[in-house]
């Protein structure tokens, strides 16, 4: 049976991703000084104004203005931003329920999901992997020029025969650019320098592929001057591209006691290991937490009929080898390190170097 799966990615100059990147830069700055920092400092952006707000309980000295301005410059903004801040400490009631006890409790209630599939080396849906790679390639390429800017999106549709990807159905790229470039120039430049190099990495049929670049026409007003943005509005881009389910919370800005982030990372870790150890071709791990409690309320494993062994044996294997308590997740995945700025763009999953992507022996 044929099916088409579509996923999107957005580049660092998209206002939502800009805010994710800045928020995770705050988090890393805190963790560099205080590994036990409790952080949820977010931001929103519009035109030349950046709003920084949230909760922070830490001994770290954080220069929010400097970090934000350096991030904006790195992205490609040349204007001076007005910065408005409203930051307080974490609620003492929440802090007491989480850290003021013998064992660390979850920093919030929530449901989280982790997903993996064996259709590629990354154990991820191919559509989201290609979409992210297109954006990363675009960002590398646009930094070598002065006529393309940081705000960009990609969208990739992959056609399957059963569960096997066979062809690229459609690739869509929207890229911000300088005044004076024609649509024909943009189409040719992005095709040759971004799209074809990435698609060349895969043995997929592209002979009938539809390539769409900048369908709206001119895209010369970019970033916060054409749109507004805030932290956490791209949770499907950040996860599995619409294939696996996602929980209710975003990742960026949050330290590891917040199970929205650490629980989702650990659920991906478990799902990937189930698939990597050939117990199933696809796997989704769902976990729920209550604030202050040290153990999850439930762990559910879904293999979509692709399991190679009895599902009860998979549950037993997970129980014997994995521990979803916040304290263990933080320890096993080393989540007190300042590693989060690198997660903010091009997806939190399917990339080497992150501890939740390792395969456990």
mmCIF file of C-alpha atoms in Angstrom:
data_model
loop_
_atom_site.group_PDB
_atom_site.id
_atom_site.type_symbol
_atom_site.label_atom_id
_atom_site.label_comp_id
_atom_site.label_asym_id
_atom_site.label_seq_id
_atom_site.Cartn_x
_atom_site.Cartn_y
_atom_site.Cartn_z
ATOM 1 C CA UNK A 1 0.000 0.000 0.000
ATOM 2 C CA UNK A 2 1.373 3.376 -1.017
ATOM 3 C CA UNK A 3 1.384 6.362 1.329
ATOM 4 C CA UNK A 4 2.981 9.811 1.455
ATOM 5 C CA UNK A 5 4.453 11.282 4.651
ATOM 6 C CA UNK A 6 5.226 15.006 4.823
ATOM 7 C CA UNK A 7 7.407 16.804 7.382
ATOM 8 C CA UNK A 8 8.811 20.318 7.695
ATOM 9 C CA UNK A 9 11.813 22.046 9.204
ATOM 10 C CA UNK A 10 12.556 25.711 9.859
ATOM 11 C CA UNK A 11 15.908 27.456 9.957
ATOM 12 C CA UNK A 12 17.399 29.430 12.819
ATOM 13 C CA UNK A 13 16.234 32.757 11.360
ATOM 14 C CA UNK A 14 12.581 31.814 11.645
ATOM 15 C CA UNK A 15 11.359 33.890 14.637
ATOM 16 C CA UNK A 16 10.179 30.856 16.624
ATOM 17 C CA UNK A 17 13.498 29.077 16.175
ATOM 18 C CA UNK A 18 15.389 32.271 16.960
ATOM 19 C CA UNK A 19 13.632 32.334 20.321
ATOM 20 C CA UNK A 20 14.322 28.635 20.962
ATOM 21 C CA UNK A 21 18.015 29.240 20.240
ATOM 22 C CA UNK A 22 18.241 32.242 22.548
ATOM 23 C CA UNK A 23 16.378 30.468 25.375
ATOM 24 C CA UNK A 24 18.644 27.421 25.184
ATOM 25 C CA UNK A 25 21.655 29.758 25.147
ATOM 26 C CA UNK A 26 20.422 31.111 28.503
ATOM 27 C CA UNK A 27 20.086 27.557 29.810
ATOM 28 C CA UNK A 28 23.606 26.587 28.745
ATOM 29 C CA UNK A 29 25.032 29.730 30.336
ATOM 30 C CA UNK A 30 23.349 28.805 33.616
ATOM 31 C CA UNK A 31 24.479 25.166 33.530
ATOM 32 C CA UNK A 32 28.085 26.161 32.836
ATOM 33 C CA UNK A 33 28.148 27.810 36.266
ATOM 34 C CA UNK A 34 25.475 25.874 38.175
ATOM 35 C CA UNK A 35 24.614 22.338 36.997
ATOM 36 C CA UNK A 36 21.568 22.321 39.299
ATOM 37 C CA UNK A 37 20.081 25.511 37.880
ATOM 38 C CA UNK A 38 16.303 25.476 37.603
ATOM 39 C CA UNK A 39 15.600 27.335 34.377
ATOM 40 C CA UNK A 40 12.572 28.220 32.289
ATOM 41 C CA UNK A 41 13.512 31.600 30.820
ATOM 42 C CA UNK A 42 11.810 32.102 27.474
ATOM 43 C CA UNK A 43 11.580 34.913 24.975
ATOM 44 C CA UNK A 44 9.398 36.389 22.271
ATOM 45 C CA UNK A 45 10.417 38.583 19.366
ATOM 46 C CA UNK A 46 8.767 41.146 17.119
ATOM 47 C CA UNK A 47 10.453 43.700 14.866
ATOM 48 C CA UNK A 48 13.438 45.079 16.816
ATOM 49 C CA UNK A 49 12.103 44.167 20.268
ATOM 50 C CA UNK A 50 12.985 41.053 22.256
ATOM 51 C CA UNK A 51 10.973 40.111 25.335
ATOM 52 C CA UNK A 52 12.774 37.889 27.887
ATOM 53 C CA UNK A 53 10.609 36.395 30.619
ATOM 54 C CA UNK A 54 10.249 33.380 32.872
ATOM 55 C CA UNK A 55 11.616 31.744 36.007
ATOM 56 C CA UNK A 56 15.174 31.120 37.119
ATOM 57 C CA UNK A 57 16.452 29.715 40.420
ATOM 58 C CA UNK A 58 20.220 29.481 40.186
ATOM 59 C CA UNK A 59 23.465 30.747 41.650
ATOM 60 C CA UNK A 60 24.701 31.495 38.110
ATOM 61 C CA UNK A 61 25.230 35.073 37.021
ATOM 62 C CA UNK A 62 23.606 35.349 33.616
ATOM 63 C CA UNK A 63 24.001 38.374 31.358
ATOM 64 C CA UNK A 64 20.763 37.913 29.447
ATOM 65 C CA UNK A 65 21.219 41.006 27.292
ATOM 66 C CA UNK A 66 24.713 40.041 26.159
ATOM 67 C CA UNK A 67 23.746 36.434 25.380
ATOM 68 C CA UNK A 68 20.683 37.537 23.427
ATOM 69 C CA UNK A 69 22.540 40.181 21.406
ATOM 70 C CA UNK A 70 25.323 37.734 20.526
ATOM 71 C CA UNK A 71 22.738 35.172 19.398
ATOM 72 C CA UNK A 72 20.884 37.716 17.254
ATOM 73 C CA UNK A 73 24.146 38.800 15.625
ATOM 74 C CA UNK A 74 25.092 35.166 14.960
ATOM 75 C CA UNK A 75 21.746 34.612 13.259
ATOM 76 C CA UNK A 76 22.299 37.592 10.986
ATOM 77 C CA UNK A 77 20.495 40.610 12.440
ATOM 78 C CA UNK A 78 22.365 43.870 11.980
ATOM 79 C CA UNK A 79 19.991 46.202 13.832
ATOM 80 C CA UNK A 80 20.100 47.100 17.516
ATOM 81 C CA UNK A 81 17.372 45.399 19.568
ATOM 82 C CA UNK A 82 15.385 46.795 22.456
ATOM 83 C CA UNK A 83 15.302 44.170 25.236
ATOM 84 C CA UNK A 84 12.551 43.970 27.859
ATOM 85 C CA UNK A 85 13.015 41.521 30.759
ATOM 86 C CA UNK A 86 10.629 40.074 33.341
ATOM 87 C CA UNK A 87 12.316 37.222 35.249
ATOM 88 C CA UNK A 88 11.514 35.846 38.691
ATOM 89 C CA UNK A 89 12.536 32.849 40.766
ATOM 90 C CA UNK A 90 10.772 29.529 40.418
ATOM 91 C CA UNK A 91 7.748 29.124 42.684
ATOM 92 C CA UNK A 92 8.993 28.010 46.115
ATOM 93 C CA UNK A 93 6.135 25.495 46.260
ATOM 94 C CA UNK A 94 7.213 23.857 42.997
ATOM 95 C CA UNK A 95 10.869 23.992 43.966
ATOM 96 C CA UNK A 96 10.120 22.336 47.297
ATOM 97 C CA UNK A 97 8.128 19.554 45.616
ATOM 98 C CA UNK A 98 10.895 18.877 43.113
ATOM 99 C CA UNK A 99 14.270 19.237 44.827
ATOM 100 C CA UNK A 100 13.632 19.503 48.583
ATOM 101 C CA UNK A 101 13.311 15.755 49.182
ATOM 102 C CA UNK A 102 15.371 12.569 49.371
ATOM 103 C CA UNK A 103 14.994 11.837 45.648
ATOM 104 C CA UNK A 104 14.386 14.251 42.793
ATOM 105 C CA UNK A 105 10.770 14.591 41.705
ATOM 106 C CA UNK A 106 9.335 15.521 38.332
ATOM 107 C CA UNK A 107 9.236 19.288 37.841
ATOM 108 C CA UNK A 108 5.799 19.187 36.281
ATOM 109 C CA UNK A 109 3.024 16.881 35.250
ATOM 110 C CA UNK A 110 3.035 15.854 31.613
ATOM 111 C CA UNK A 111 2.883 13.246 28.898
ATOM 112 C CA UNK A 112 5.888 12.575 26.680
ATOM 113 C CA UNK A 113 6.561 10.351 23.694
ATOM 114 C CA UNK A 114 9.603 8.856 22.044
ATOM 115 C CA UNK A 115 9.588 7.296 18.596
ATOM 116 C CA UNK A 116 11.952 5.333 16.374
ATOM 117 C CA UNK A 117 11.790 3.540 13.034
ATOM 118 C CA UNK A 118 14.321 1.437 11.154
ATOM 119 C CA UNK A 119 13.821 3.128 7.781
ATOM 120 C CA UNK A 120 17.160 4.954 7.946
ATOM 121 C CA UNK A 121 20.471 5.113 9.772
ATOM 122 C CA UNK A 122 19.094 7.795 12.095
ATOM 123 C CA UNK A 123 16.148 5.610 13.220
ATOM 124 C CA UNK A 124 13.882 8.500 12.238
ATOM 125 C CA UNK A 125 11.185 9.140 9.627
ATOM 126 C CA UNK A 126 12.998 9.985 6.408
ATOM 127 C CA UNK A 127 10.843 13.028 5.625
ATOM 128 C CA UNK A 128 11.866 14.920 8.770
ATOM 129 C CA UNK A 129 15.532 13.926 8.440
ATOM 130 C CA UNK A 130 15.717 15.227 4.855
ATOM 131 C CA UNK A 131 13.841 18.412 5.803
ATOM 132 C CA UNK A 132 16.332 19.112 8.617
ATOM 133 C CA UNK A 133 19.322 18.358 6.407
ATOM 134 C CA UNK A 134 18.023 20.776 3.782
ATOM 135 C CA UNK A 135 17.816 23.551 6.363
ATOM 136 C CA UNK A 136 21.234 22.831 7.787
ATOM 137 C CA UNK A 137 22.730 22.790 4.290
ATOM 138 C CA UNK A 138 20.909 26.011 3.457
ATOM 139 C CA UNK A 139 22.276 27.714 6.581
ATOM 140 C CA UNK A 140 25.837 26.680 5.785
ATOM 141 C CA UNK A 141 25.476 27.863 2.191
ATOM 142 C CA UNK A 142 23.738 31.187 2.894
ATOM 143 C CA UNK A 143 26.541 32.186 5.283
ATOM 144 C CA UNK A 144 28.933 32.174 2.304
ATOM 145 C CA UNK A 145 26.820 34.819 0.537
ATOM 146 C CA UNK A 146 25.307 38.232 1.184
ATOM 147 C CA UNK A 147 22.096 37.803 -0.806
ATOM 148 C CA UNK A 148 20.371 35.019 1.181
ATOM 149 C CA UNK A 149 19.248 35.391 4.779
ATOM 150 C CA UNK A 150 18.615 33.222 7.846
ATOM 151 C CA UNK A 151 14.836 32.882 7.650
ATOM 152 C CA UNK A 152 13.913 29.738 5.718
ATOM 153 C CA UNK A 153 11.633 26.696 5.724
ATOM 154 C CA UNK A 154 11.645 23.306 4.076
ATOM 155 C CA UNK A 155 8.918 20.722 3.588
ATOM 156 C CA UNK A 156 9.525 17.214 2.275
ATOM 157 C CA UNK A 157 7.030 14.570 1.138
ATOM 158 C CA UNK A 158 8.323 10.998 0.864
ATOM 159 C CA UNK A 159 6.361 8.259 -0.893
ATOM 160 C CA UNK A 160 6.315 4.776 0.630
ATOM 161 C CA UNK A 161 5.512 1.331 -0.656
ATOM 162 C CA UNK A 162 4.218 -0.228 2.532
ATOM 163 C CA UNK A 163 6.736 0.874 5.159
ATOM 164 C CA UNK A 164 9.619 1.265 2.706
ATOM 165 C CA UNK A 165 10.490 4.759 1.384
ATOM 166 C CA UNK A 166 10.883 4.611 -2.392
ATOM 167 C CA UNK A 167 10.736 8.134 -3.821
ATOM 168 C CA UNK A 168 10.670 11.833 -3.013
ATOM 169 C CA UNK A 169 7.275 13.156 -4.002
ATOM 170 C CA UNK A 170 7.729 16.892 -3.276
ATOM 171 C CA UNK A 171 10.364 19.235 -1.893
ATOM 172 C CA UNK A 172 9.356 22.755 -0.881
ATOM 173 C CA UNK A 173 11.856 25.419 0.192
ATOM 174 C CA UNK A 174 11.155 29.025 1.115
ATOM 175 C CA UNK A 175 14.272 31.167 1.560
ATOM 176 C CA UNK A 176 14.638 34.847 2.432
ATOM 177 C CA UNK A 177 16.809 36.840 0.052
ATOM 178 C CA UNK A 178 18.041 40.263 -1.001
ATOM 179 C CA UNK A 179 16.138 42.611 -3.264
ATOM 180 C CA UNK A 180 17.061 42.135 -6.906
ATOM 181 C CA UNK A 181 17.210 38.360 -7.156
ATOM 182 C CA UNK A 182 14.698 36.952 -9.604
ATOM 183 C CA UNK A 183 12.558 33.913 -8.825
ATOM 184 C CA UNK A 184 14.432 32.038 -11.537
ATOM 185 C CA UNK A 185 17.794 32.876 -9.956
ATOM 186 C CA UNK A 186 16.590 31.783 -6.508
ATOM 187 C CA UNK A 187 15.143 28.529 -7.837
ATOM 188 C CA UNK A 188 18.336 27.609 -9.657
ATOM 189 C CA UNK A 189 20.689 28.587 -6.825
ATOM 190 C CA UNK A 190 18.780 26.763 -4.093
ATOM 191 C CA UNK A 191 18.271 23.709 -6.278
ATOM 192 C CA UNK A 192 21.949 23.350 -7.177
ATOM 193 C CA UNK A 193 23.490 24.316 -3.853
ATOM 194 C CA UNK A 194 21.003 22.945 -1.324
ATOM 195 C CA UNK A 195 18.427 20.502 -2.651
ATOM 196 C CA UNK A 196 20.389 18.278 -5.042
ATOM 197 C CA UNK A 197 23.418 17.797 -2.733
ATOM 198 C CA UNK A 198 21.160 16.527 0.070
ATOM 199 C CA UNK A 199 18.960 14.324 -2.096
ATOM 200 C CA UNK A 200 22.121 12.864 -3.617
ATOM 201 C CA UNK A 201 22.815 11.215 -0.254
ATOM 202 C CA UNK A 202 19.813 8.916 -0.685
ATOM 203 C CA UNK A 203 18.917 6.100 -3.053
ATOM 204 C CA UNK A 204 15.438 7.434 -3.683
ATOM 205 C CA UNK A 205 13.718 8.011 -6.997
ATOM 206 C CA UNK A 206 13.518 11.764 -7.721
ATOM 207 C CA UNK A 207 12.640 11.485 -11.405
ATOM 208 C CA UNK A 208 9.030 12.566 -10.779
ATOM 209 C CA UNK A 209 9.764 14.853 -7.835
ATOM 210 C CA UNK A 210 8.061 18.236 -7.719
ATOM 211 C CA UNK A 211 10.435 20.994 -6.584
ATOM 212 C CA UNK A 212 8.835 24.210 -5.309
ATOM 213 C CA UNK A 213 10.986 27.149 -4.214
ATOM 214 C CA UNK A 214 9.563 30.419 -2.853
ATOM 215 C CA UNK A 215 5.990 29.841 -4.065
ATOM 216 C CA UNK A 216 4.842 33.150 -2.547
ATOM 217 C CA UNK A 217 7.282 35.143 -4.682
ATOM 218 C CA UNK A 218 9.536 37.730 -3.055
ATOM 219 C CA UNK A 219 10.773 37.007 0.494
ATOM 220 C CA UNK A 220 12.934 40.067 1.210
ATOM 221 C CA UNK A 221 11.407 41.010 4.598
ATOM 222 C CA UNK A 222 12.507 38.279 6.960
ATOM 223 C CA UNK A 223 12.597 37.155 10.561
ATOM 224 C CA UNK A 224 10.985 39.252 13.261
ATOM 225 C CA UNK A 225 10.234 42.053 10.794
ATOM 226 C CA UNK A 226 7.889 39.879 8.758
ATOM 227 C CA UNK A 227 6.551 37.718 11.576
ATOM 228 C CA UNK A 228 6.638 37.314 15.344
ATOM 229 C CA UNK A 229 8.009 34.383 17.308
ATOM 230 C CA UNK A 230 8.212 32.799 20.720
ATOM 231 C CA UNK A 231 9.680 29.721 22.381
ATOM 232 C CA UNK A 232 8.087 26.324 21.880
ATOM 233 C CA UNK A 233 5.871 26.795 18.829
ATOM 234 C CA UNK A 234 7.628 24.203 16.661
ATOM 235 C CA UNK A 235 7.222 21.011 18.704
ATOM 236 C CA UNK A 236 6.431 18.836 15.662
ATOM 237 C CA UNK A 237 9.501 20.178 13.845
ATOM 238 C CA UNK A 238 11.527 19.475 17.005
ATOM 239 C CA UNK A 239 10.374 15.847 17.243
ATOM 240 C CA UNK A 240 9.178 13.416 14.563
ATOM 241 C CA UNK A 241 7.666 15.518 11.814
ATOM 242 C CA UNK A 242 4.086 14.470 12.458
ATOM 243 C CA UNK A 243 4.767 10.719 12.422
ATOM 244 C CA UNK A 244 5.148 9.930 16.125
ATOM 245 C CA UNK A 245 2.953 11.638 18.686
ATOM 246 C CA UNK A 246 4.232 14.518 20.780
ATOM 247 C CA UNK A 247 3.434 15.499 24.349
ATOM 248 C CA UNK A 248 1.971 18.773 25.504
ATOM 249 C CA UNK A 249 5.156 20.643 26.309
ATOM 250 C CA UNK A 250 8.059 22.077 24.362
ATOM 251 C CA UNK A 251 11.753 21.455 25.092
ATOM 252 C CA UNK A 252 13.673 24.704 24.709
ATOM 253 C CA UNK A 253 14.437 26.826 27.795
ATOM 254 C CA UNK A 254 13.793 23.939 30.222
ATOM 255 C CA UNK A 255 16.411 22.249 32.373
ATOM 256 C CA UNK A 256 16.418 18.492 32.875
ATOM 257 C CA UNK A 257 14.216 18.249 35.981
ATOM 258 C CA UNK A 258 11.396 19.294 33.693
ATOM 259 C CA UNK A 259 10.176 15.994 32.280
ATOM 260 C CA UNK A 260 8.708 17.688 29.207
ATOM 261 C CA UNK A 261 12.308 17.657 28.042
ATOM 262 C CA UNK A 262 14.194 14.910 29.895
ATOM 263 C CA UNK A 263 11.286 12.456 29.721
ATOM 264 C CA UNK A 264 10.902 12.977 25.985
ATOM 265 C CA UNK A 265 14.633 12.483 25.480
ATOM 266 C CA UNK A 266 14.596 9.293 27.541
ATOM 267 C CA UNK A 267 11.512 7.951 25.761
ATOM 268 C CA UNK A 268 13.314 8.447 22.429
ATOM 269 C CA UNK A 269 16.362 6.690 23.910
ATOM 270 C CA UNK A 270 14.273 3.666 24.866
ATOM 271 C CA UNK A 271 12.327 3.553 21.585
ATOM 272 C CA UNK A 272 15.529 3.783 19.546
ATOM 273 C CA UNK A 273 17.114 0.975 21.531
ATOM 274 C CA UNK A 274 14.097 -1.274 21.027
ATOM 275 C CA UNK A 275 14.350 -0.792 17.253
ATOM 276 C CA UNK A 276 18.162 -0.909 17.164
ATOM 277 C CA UNK A 277 18.130 -4.229 18.999
ATOM 278 C CA UNK A 278 15.704 -5.529 16.334
ATOM 279 C CA UNK A 279 12.771 -6.129 18.653
ATOM 280 C CA UNK A 280 10.499 -4.091 16.367
ATOM 281 C CA UNK A 281 10.670 -2.109 13.129
ATOM 282 C CA UNK A 282 8.811 0.831 14.671
ATOM 283 C CA UNK A 283 8.311 1.811 18.282
ATOM 284 C CA UNK A 284 6.623 4.554 20.246
ATOM 285 C CA UNK A 285 7.159 4.884 23.993
ATOM 286 C CA UNK A 286 4.634 6.974 25.930
ATOM 287 C CA UNK A 287 5.230 8.077 29.526
ATOM 288 C CA UNK A 288 3.226 10.216 31.965
ATOM 289 C CA UNK A 289 4.421 12.059 35.074
ATOM 290 C CA UNK A 290 2.983 13.913 38.078
ATOM 291 C CA UNK A 291 4.700 16.901 39.653
ATOM 292 C CA UNK A 292 6.838 15.994 42.659
ATOM 293 C CA UNK A 293 6.626 12.217 42.159
ATOM 294 C CA UNK A 294 9.817 10.250 41.598
ATOM 295 C CA UNK A 295 8.387 7.568 39.294
ATOM 296 C CA UNK A 296 6.261 7.854 36.147
ATOM 297 C CA UNK A 297 2.555 7.120 36.372
ATOM 298 C CA UNK A 298 2.688 4.808 33.352
ATOM 299 C CA UNK A 299 4.930 3.599 30.551
ATOM 300 C CA UNK A 300 3.284 2.384 27.358
ATOM 301 C CA UNK A 301 5.042 0.717 24.413
ATOM 302 C CA UNK A 302 3.450 0.640 20.949
ATOM 303 C CA UNK A 303 5.093 -1.283 18.101
ATOM 304 C CA UNK A 304 2.347 -0.906 15.458
ATOM 305 C CA UNK A 305 2.318 -4.641 14.721
ATOM 306 C CA UNK A 306 6.018 -4.658 13.755
ATOM 307 C CA UNK A 307 7.320 -6.446 16.872
ATOM 308 C CA UNK A 308 9.685 -9.389 16.298
ATOM 309 C CA UNK A 309 9.191 -10.872 19.771
ATOM 310 C CA UNK A 310 6.244 -10.997 22.146
ATOM 311 C CA UNK A 311 5.350 -7.499 23.361
ATOM 312 C CA UNK A 312 5.465 -8.692 26.987
ATOM 313 C CA UNK A 313 9.111 -9.624 26.511
ATOM 314 C CA UNK A 314 9.784 -6.089 25.239
ATOM 315 C CA UNK A 315 8.173 -4.653 28.379
ATOM 316 C CA UNK A 316 10.303 -6.957 30.524
ATOM 317 C CA UNK A 317 13.492 -5.949 28.669
ATOM 318 C CA UNK A 318 12.705 -2.254 29.121
ATOM 319 C CA UNK A 319 11.948 -2.762 32.818
ATOM 320 C CA UNK A 320 15.260 -4.566 33.334
ATOM 321 C CA UNK A 321 17.413 -2.079 31.424
ATOM 322 C CA UNK A 322 15.840 1.378 31.785
ATOM 323 C CA UNK A 323 14.671 3.610 34.626
ATOM 324 C CA UNK A 324 12.318 6.530 33.860
ATOM 325 C CA UNK A 325 12.754 8.318 37.210
ATOM 326 C CA UNK A 326 13.940 11.935 36.781
ATOM 327 C CA UNK A 327 17.091 11.335 38.830
ATOM 328 C CA UNK A 328 18.138 8.358 36.716
ATOM 329 C CA UNK A 329 17.294 9.984 33.389
ATOM 330 C CA UNK A 330 19.445 12.973 34.292
ATOM 331 C CA UNK A 331 22.311 10.772 35.469
ATOM 332 C CA UNK A 332 22.215 8.190 32.660
ATOM 333 C CA UNK A 333 21.977 10.757 29.876
ATOM 334 C CA UNK A 334 24.262 13.303 31.566
ATOM 335 C CA UNK A 335 21.644 16.031 31.248
ATOM 336 C CA UNK A 336 23.283 18.583 33.555
ATOM 337 C CA UNK A 337 25.839 19.467 30.888
ATOM 338 C CA UNK A 338 25.433 22.673 28.801
ATOM 339 C CA UNK A 339 24.471 20.869 25.573
ATOM 340 C CA UNK A 340 21.137 22.445 24.767
ATOM 341 C CA UNK A 341 21.917 25.334 22.433
ATOM 342 C CA UNK A 342 22.894 22.777 19.788
ATOM 343 C CA UNK A 343 19.479 21.108 20.024
ATOM 344 C CA UNK A 344 17.485 24.243 19.255
ATOM 345 C CA UNK A 345 17.596 23.935 15.465
ATOM 346 C CA UNK A 346 17.491 20.964 13.029
ATOM 347 C CA UNK A 347 15.671 18.638 15.421
ATOM 348 C CA UNK A 348 16.329 17.170 18.839
ATOM 349 C CA UNK A 349 16.438 13.600 17.529
ATOM 350 C CA UNK A 350 18.278 11.668 14.840
ATOM 351 C CA UNK A 351 21.576 13.547 15.154
ATOM 352 C CA UNK A 352 24.841 12.119 16.428
ATOM 353 C CA UNK A 353 26.396 13.542 19.555
ATOM 354 C CA UNK A 354 23.395 13.732 21.847
ATOM 355 C CA UNK A 355 23.400 11.173 24.690
ATOM 356 C CA UNK A 356 19.790 10.098 24.125
ATOM 357 C CA UNK A 357 20.821 8.929 20.646
ATOM 358 C CA UNK A 358 23.286 6.305 21.906
ATOM 359 C CA UNK A 359 22.530 2.610 21.604
ATOM 360 C CA UNK A 360 22.821 0.840 24.905
ATOM 361 C CA UNK A 361 24.786 -2.409 24.992
#
